[in-house]
Amino acid sequence: MMNNKMQRRRFLKQSVLIGFGLLATRFPTWAASTFAQDYPKHNIPVDKNIDANWLRGLRVRGTPISYLKSRNELNYIGMPVGGLHSGTVYIGGDGRLWLWQIYNQTIEPCHEGIDPKTVRWDDGTSVREIRSRDGSAYVEPAIAENKRVLDQGFAIKVIYKGETFIKELKADHWEEVIFQPSYPISLITYKTSEFPVEVQFTAYAPFIPLDTESSSLPATILRLEIKNLVNEDLEMSIVGWMENGANRFTAEKGKGKKRSKVNDLERGKALLFDFSSTDKALASAQDAGTMCLACHTQDAYCIADFSPWPVSSESFNKLEQGAAQIEKDAGEKLVGAILLGSAIEAGKSFKADYSISWHFNNLHPKLKELVKDAQAGYWYATKFKDAWEVNQYIASKWDYLTTHTELWQQTWNDSSLPHWFLDRTFVNIGTLATANTYRFASGRFWGWEGVGACPGTCTHVWQYAQAVARIFPELERDLRQRVDLGVGFKQDSGVILFRGENQTHPAIDGQAGTILRFYREHQMSSDDQFLKTNWFGIKKAVQFMLAQDKNGDGMIDTPMENTLDAVWEGEIAWIVGLCVAAARAAEEMANEVGDKAFAKVCSEYVTKGRKNMEEQLYNGEYFIHRPDSVQGRKKLGSYNTCHIDQVYGQSWAFQVGLPRVLDRDKTLSALKALWKYNFAMDVGPYIKTHVGGRPYALAGEGGMVMNTNPKNEPKPYGENVTWQLGYFHECMSGFEHQVAAHMMAEGMIDESLILTRVIHDRYHAAKRNPFNEIECSDHYARAMASYGTFISACGYEYHGPKGHIGFAPKVKPEDFRAAFTAAEGWGTYSQQKNNGQQRHTISLAYGELTLSSLSFELLNAGEERQVIVHHNGKKIALKAEQLNNKMLIRLKTTLVLKPTESLKVEII
């Protein structure tokens, strides 16, 4: 196991420490500016030079995102289409599956990222080596065609006017291929002029918010629709094939048999792939397991041994005596296929449903050493003994799994928010469907920071991620109890170890952020049992945090590690503010459990901390890091520079509906300073002069830099140069998303949309994989902060145990519509303003929603208003209270909404 620095930023250490020395000889100007008075000048322009038409377009609903073959946008696309915690299987831009990171290879340092490699990158001053954790997939994205691993595909045959046409579902067989993503579903359309059919291909894993079990299947669903475009009937055939992937890397000639076995389904056919050997080592190999290809459509026909190279008319023929089982030597390739044939009437369509499942339960030995829970295998293996059982489950639940996955996608997209915005704020939840996360047999949820890099579901990284708690709250609740108050908790002190059992000490930001997460997880529960059960541990954790304020001024001053991998000294605005927000959340929790004495302790801390932070850490424009009175600025810190997380505590407060923890005017000033000093539509000039960072934004791309020195102070980050300095010159999307969420909540709508959009554009399919936001390796967990921007755009607040829900939309509030999730259900919220009246509707699509109170923003504040509420056409008794620009509605009787039901509110 690597030590707690994980050698995790060795690239930066080399770049900054060694690199500075080398650059001192190669680039005298940089050498001088690094160590002398003329530190590189701040060169981010105040004028952002943003086109007004482009800016207006950011608010436009627009059309669904489409990536096209004709625009050369398909090569890098890799959208996760497996279940949660079941490895990484990508759907490519042309509909073929690739990567197949399901073989338990991912482990640091030998197999990090989706494409472990080191590339050379010219940063403008030198050529550096970039590993997976440093952003190699950002500089040189993986190309689907180079990472197929397993042969898989589909082909169709059409007989039209006596002529036979055959096309595979791959880019070079069609004039146009259109990839339309809407995570978790991708829709690929294949078109060729003067061709009698058009094909639409839909791929996804079952994904149903709040239903973690159904969303965690090691499988993908593939749905085809062939549309007859001509005015006569057609004869059509489909063949879908899959290579036996059992023991993909360890099966060698003469060491066993690859097997393909035909099985019947109630509706369709299936092929089970496995590997048989007398060698026990092969049976326990990491790639030992099973796979299954199934067709869930009547009249399917299996070919246990299929040769599609090339696909010809004969490939669609049914064998007179097809074998029920085939065996081939381990050294040979074994491919199975399932056929379908049908006549399609003029103007009609034919639909076919397939699925692929897998089961590989021999975890990497080093992972078993790292995490005790890994020794018993995966959670999915406690439910299914092999891929055939996975497939049987899918077949038995087909209607539920497909209907509700597609219902969620429809609900998510049935919105007034721009399509691009919905895509970018939600897409990072796909991290859960990659080899970045696992769920072990014990039920424990565990994750790297990025794929294969930095273990232990790190608190100071994962606390930025807002998506998981809102979509699959069960996972976050379990993580809080099992790890943060379990194997990663020191009951005597209240310390939360920031990498669980893989660490020996806390990180102060991770400690504070996890306290806030406890409050969020309580809010996303249906009752107060989670809070009551865990209050003792939560209180201990809060007490430890408060004790780090050694001089009693409400500002944390104990040197402790943080997410920038260093121990900073002094009073640091972003740490102080985050702890104030955590104490405010603790005050709320204490009041709810009846611990009034501790609630008072927290309240007093919040009052002192807020007052002193605003008075002592605010420089008149933004919040700073005050050096330690003894150590001064010897060690690395942000000091008088403009730091991206300086008001992070207030950002968190918005996510969980807390009252303000920082003065609004000062907070807005700080956010405007970030915009002024840290944001650029082209970061190229900045990263060329401020070197040492990793390439997460390149020349010509927009972004917000982590730390800048607008006052052009000498040695702005301290006397001693350390390797972590490189972080300050980077654009890391997770931090950027956090700021975008905060800006949205504070009403800086344009700035929030711009920042989110430049991240979106950095990950355009023409450049790199849109589904893989990179920090320290691929599918980085912090990027799930993007969902926080959606929360802020909706002005969403929720408290399940209290039965409270509220909305205050920021984007087009006069006609707004968006999805929401709650503890036990999800649906759609909409509001309209017309002639001074407001109408609000909460419609439930799934589960149930318990309501006792509601709140809405008044778009015409100051006027006395009347409130009328109807449930299923019945008028509901209520008490309404107007609080400035907010209407609080308390229902006389608690309501429970069921699917298809709505609650309608009129404010007149």
Coordinates of C-alpha atoms in Angstrom, one line a residue, residues 301-303 317-323:
Y301 CA -32.3 -17.8 -32.5
C302 CA -28.9 -18.5 -30.9
I303 CA -25.6 -19.4 -32.7
N317 CA -28.7 -17.8 -41.7
K318 CA -30.1 -20.1 -39.1
L319 CA -28.2 -23.4 -38.8
E320 CA -30.1 -26.5 -39.5
Q321 CA -28.6 -28.2 -36.4
G322 CA -27.3 -25.4 -34.2
A323 CA -25.3 -26.7 -31.3

